[in-house]
């Protein structure tokens, strides 16, 4: 939640208040007492397109992507 708030330019208190009211600008999941904001929703809201890279593409930092089951 705090990372999503920073990315959206919201203060932490306002972000949590919006989440409690169901008015956060992207989907929020309630996991126990925690609020979890999936990165895909934040990326979509910011117009960053798909949150994942196409299969087989190189990692941005030049690292090796993990294989399935790793």
XYZ file of N, CA and C in Angstrom:
210
model
N 0.811 -1.190 0.000
C 0.000 0.000 0.000
C 0.864 1.267 0.000
N 1.869 1.373 0.858
C 2.670 2.606 0.845
C 3.352 2.864 -0.498
N 3.830 1.818 -1.150
C 4.486 1.990 -2.450
C 3.481 2.471 -3.495
N 2.290 1.893 -3.493
C 1.245 2.314 -4.438
C 0.863 3.767 -4.186
N 0.770 4.151 -2.932
C 0.431 5.545 -2.601
C 1.488 6.501 -3.140
N 2.764 6.149 -2.946
C 3.835 7.008 -3.466
C 3.762 7.105 -4.984
N 3.533 5.982 -5.653
C 3.476 5.971 -7.114
C 2.324 6.832 -7.633
N 1.255 6.903 -6.870
C 0.076 7.664 -7.292
C 0.049 9.082 -6.729
N 1.058 9.435 -5.959
C 1.125 10.786 -5.406
C 0.143 11.013 -4.268
N -0.197 9.947 -3.555
C -1.118 10.053 -2.424
C -0.346 9.918 -1.127
N -0.796 10.602 -0.112
C -0.222 10.405 1.213
C -0.694 9.076 1.774
N 0.073 8.545 2.708
C -0.249 7.242 3.282
C -1.620 7.236 3.964
N -1.895 8.262 4.763
C -3.166 8.331 5.481
C -4.338 8.380 4.513
N -4.237 9.214 3.478
C -5.306 9.302 2.492
C -5.472 7.982 1.743
N -4.368 7.334 1.398
C -4.436 6.054 0.701
C -5.195 5.007 1.496
N -4.873 4.878 2.770
C -5.566 3.912 3.611
C -7.038 4.288 3.796
N -7.319 5.556 3.921
C -8.715 5.994 4.063
C -9.511 5.660 2.801
N -8.931 5.924 1.626
C -9.606 5.581 0.373
C -9.824 4.073 0.262
N -8.846 3.284 0.678
C -8.975 1.825 0.639
C -10.099 1.360 1.568
N -10.173 1.934 2.762
C -11.236 1.572 3.714
C -12.614 1.878 3.138
N -12.721 2.982 2.417
C -14.009 3.381 1.835
C -14.301 2.713 0.503
N -13.332 1.953 -0.024
C -13.515 1.313 -1.326
C -13.366 2.284 -2.478
N -12.634 3.380 -2.249
C -12.483 4.428 -3.254
C -11.053 4.588 -3.760
N -10.165 3.635 -3.439
C -8.796 3.715 -3.934
C -8.854 3.630 -5.456
N -8.023 4.390 -6.167
C -8.148 4.475 -7.629
C -7.813 3.208 -8.410
N -7.335 2.151 -7.764
C -7.116 0.874 -8.440
C -7.483 -0.230 -7.452
N -7.575 -1.465 -7.921
C -7.999 -2.557 -7.031
C -7.093 -2.732 -5.814
N -7.729 -3.016 -4.676
C -7.021 -3.258 -3.421
C -7.582 -4.550 -2.830
N -6.696 -5.417 -2.387
C -7.108 -6.660 -1.748
C -6.926 -6.536 -0.245
N -7.859 -7.079 0.503
C -7.728 -7.103 1.962
C -7.258 -8.496 2.345
N -6.063 -8.593 2.907
C -5.483 -9.868 3.320
C -5.290 -9.787 4.828
N -6.196 -10.389 5.555
C -6.162 -10.255 7.008
C -6.397 -8.801 7.371
N -5.439 -8.214 8.060
C -5.539 -6.796 8.433
C -4.803 -5.896 7.454
N -4.136 -6.502 6.463
C -3.326 -5.736 5.515
C -4.117 -5.380 4.267
N -3.736 -4.279 3.631
C -4.232 -3.908 2.317
C -3.103 -4.167 1.328
N -3.397 -4.893 0.258
C -2.401 -5.224 -0.746
C -2.883 -4.678 -2.083
N -2.015 -3.950 -2.762
C -2.350 -3.372 -4.060
C -1.544 -4.109 -5.128
N -2.211 -4.903 -5.981
C -1.480 -5.596 -7.048
C -0.819 -4.600 -7.999
N 0.420 -4.874 -8.373
C 1.147 -3.935 -9.226
C 0.493 -3.769 -10.586
N -0.182 -4.789 -11.086
C -0.827 -4.688 -12.399
C -1.853 -3.553 -12.414
N -2.591 -3.390 -11.325
C -3.585 -2.322 -11.248
C -2.950 -0.943 -11.248
N -1.842 -0.803 -10.542
C -1.126 0.480 -10.509
C -0.542 0.778 -11.888
N 0.063 -0.233 -12.520
C 0.635 -0.045 -13.858
C -0.436 0.366 -14.856
N -1.595 -0.282 -14.800
C -2.689 0.052 -15.716
C -3.167 1.482 -15.487
N -3.305 1.858 -14.237
C -3.753 3.213 -13.911
C -2.766 4.263 -14.404
N -1.468 3.954 -14.320
C -0.434 4.887 -14.762
C -0.163 4.803 -16.266
N -0.861 3.896 -16.959
C -0.681 3.774 -18.399
C 0.637 3.131 -18.791
N 1.138 2.247 -17.934
C 2.416 1.608 -18.210
C 2.259 0.305 -18.986
N 1.065 -0.020 -19.410
C 0.849 -1.226 -20.189
C 0.913 -2.467 -19.333
N 1.300 -3.558 -19.958
C 1.350 -4.847 -19.281
C 2.394 -4.823 -18.182
N 2.065 -5.448 -17.073
C 2.988 -5.494 -15.943
C 4.025 -6.591 -16.115
N 3.858 -7.415 -17.138
C 4.825 -8.489 -17.363
C 5.465 -8.320 -18.722
N 6.691 -8.891 -18.853
C 7.391 -8.859 -20.125
C 6.941 -10.034 -20.962
N 7.007 -9.913 -22.293
C 6.658 -11.052 -23.136
C 7.571 -12.233 -22.853
N 7.058 -13.440 -23.027
C 7.831 -14.658 -22.780
C 9.103 -14.651 -23.620
N 10.214 -14.944 -22.989
C 11.476 -15.024 -23.702
C 12.228 -13.715 -23.825
N 11.661 -12.617 -23.352
C 12.374 -11.344 -23.462
C 13.432 -11.251 -22.376
N 14.464 -10.494 -22.651
C 15.543 -10.320 -21.686
C 15.091 -9.413 -20.559
N 15.623 -9.637 -19.381
C 15.332 -8.770 -18.246
C 15.946 -7.402 -18.499
N 15.302 -6.364 -18.004
C 15.747 -4.998 -18.230
C 17.152 -4.766 -17.687
N 17.462 -5.368 -16.546
C 18.764 -5.141 -15.933
C 19.836 -6.079 -16.478
N 19.485 -6.858 -17.489
C 20.449 -7.757 -18.086
C 20.593 -9.070 -17.330
N 19.820 -9.223 -16.263
C 19.883 -10.459 -15.478
C 19.148 -11.590 -16.185
N 19.206 -12.723 -15.587
C 18.559 -13.900 -16.154
C 17.216 -14.076 -15.477
N 16.171 -14.263 -16.284
C 14.856 -14.484 -15.723
C 14.768 -15.916 -15.233
N 14.074 -16.147 -14.107
C 13.937 -17.502 -13.626
C 13.076 -18.329 -14.554
N 13.379 -19.616 -14.640
C 12.571 -20.507 -15.470
C 11.390 -20.989 -14.665
N 10.419 -21.521 -15.337
C 9.225 -22.005 -14.659
C 9.611 -23.119 -13.690
N 9.062 -23.058 -12.501
C 9.342 -24.052 -11.487
C 10.577 -23.760 -10.668
N 11.247 -22.657 -10.950
C 12.460 -22.324 -10.184
C 12.120 -21.549 -8.954
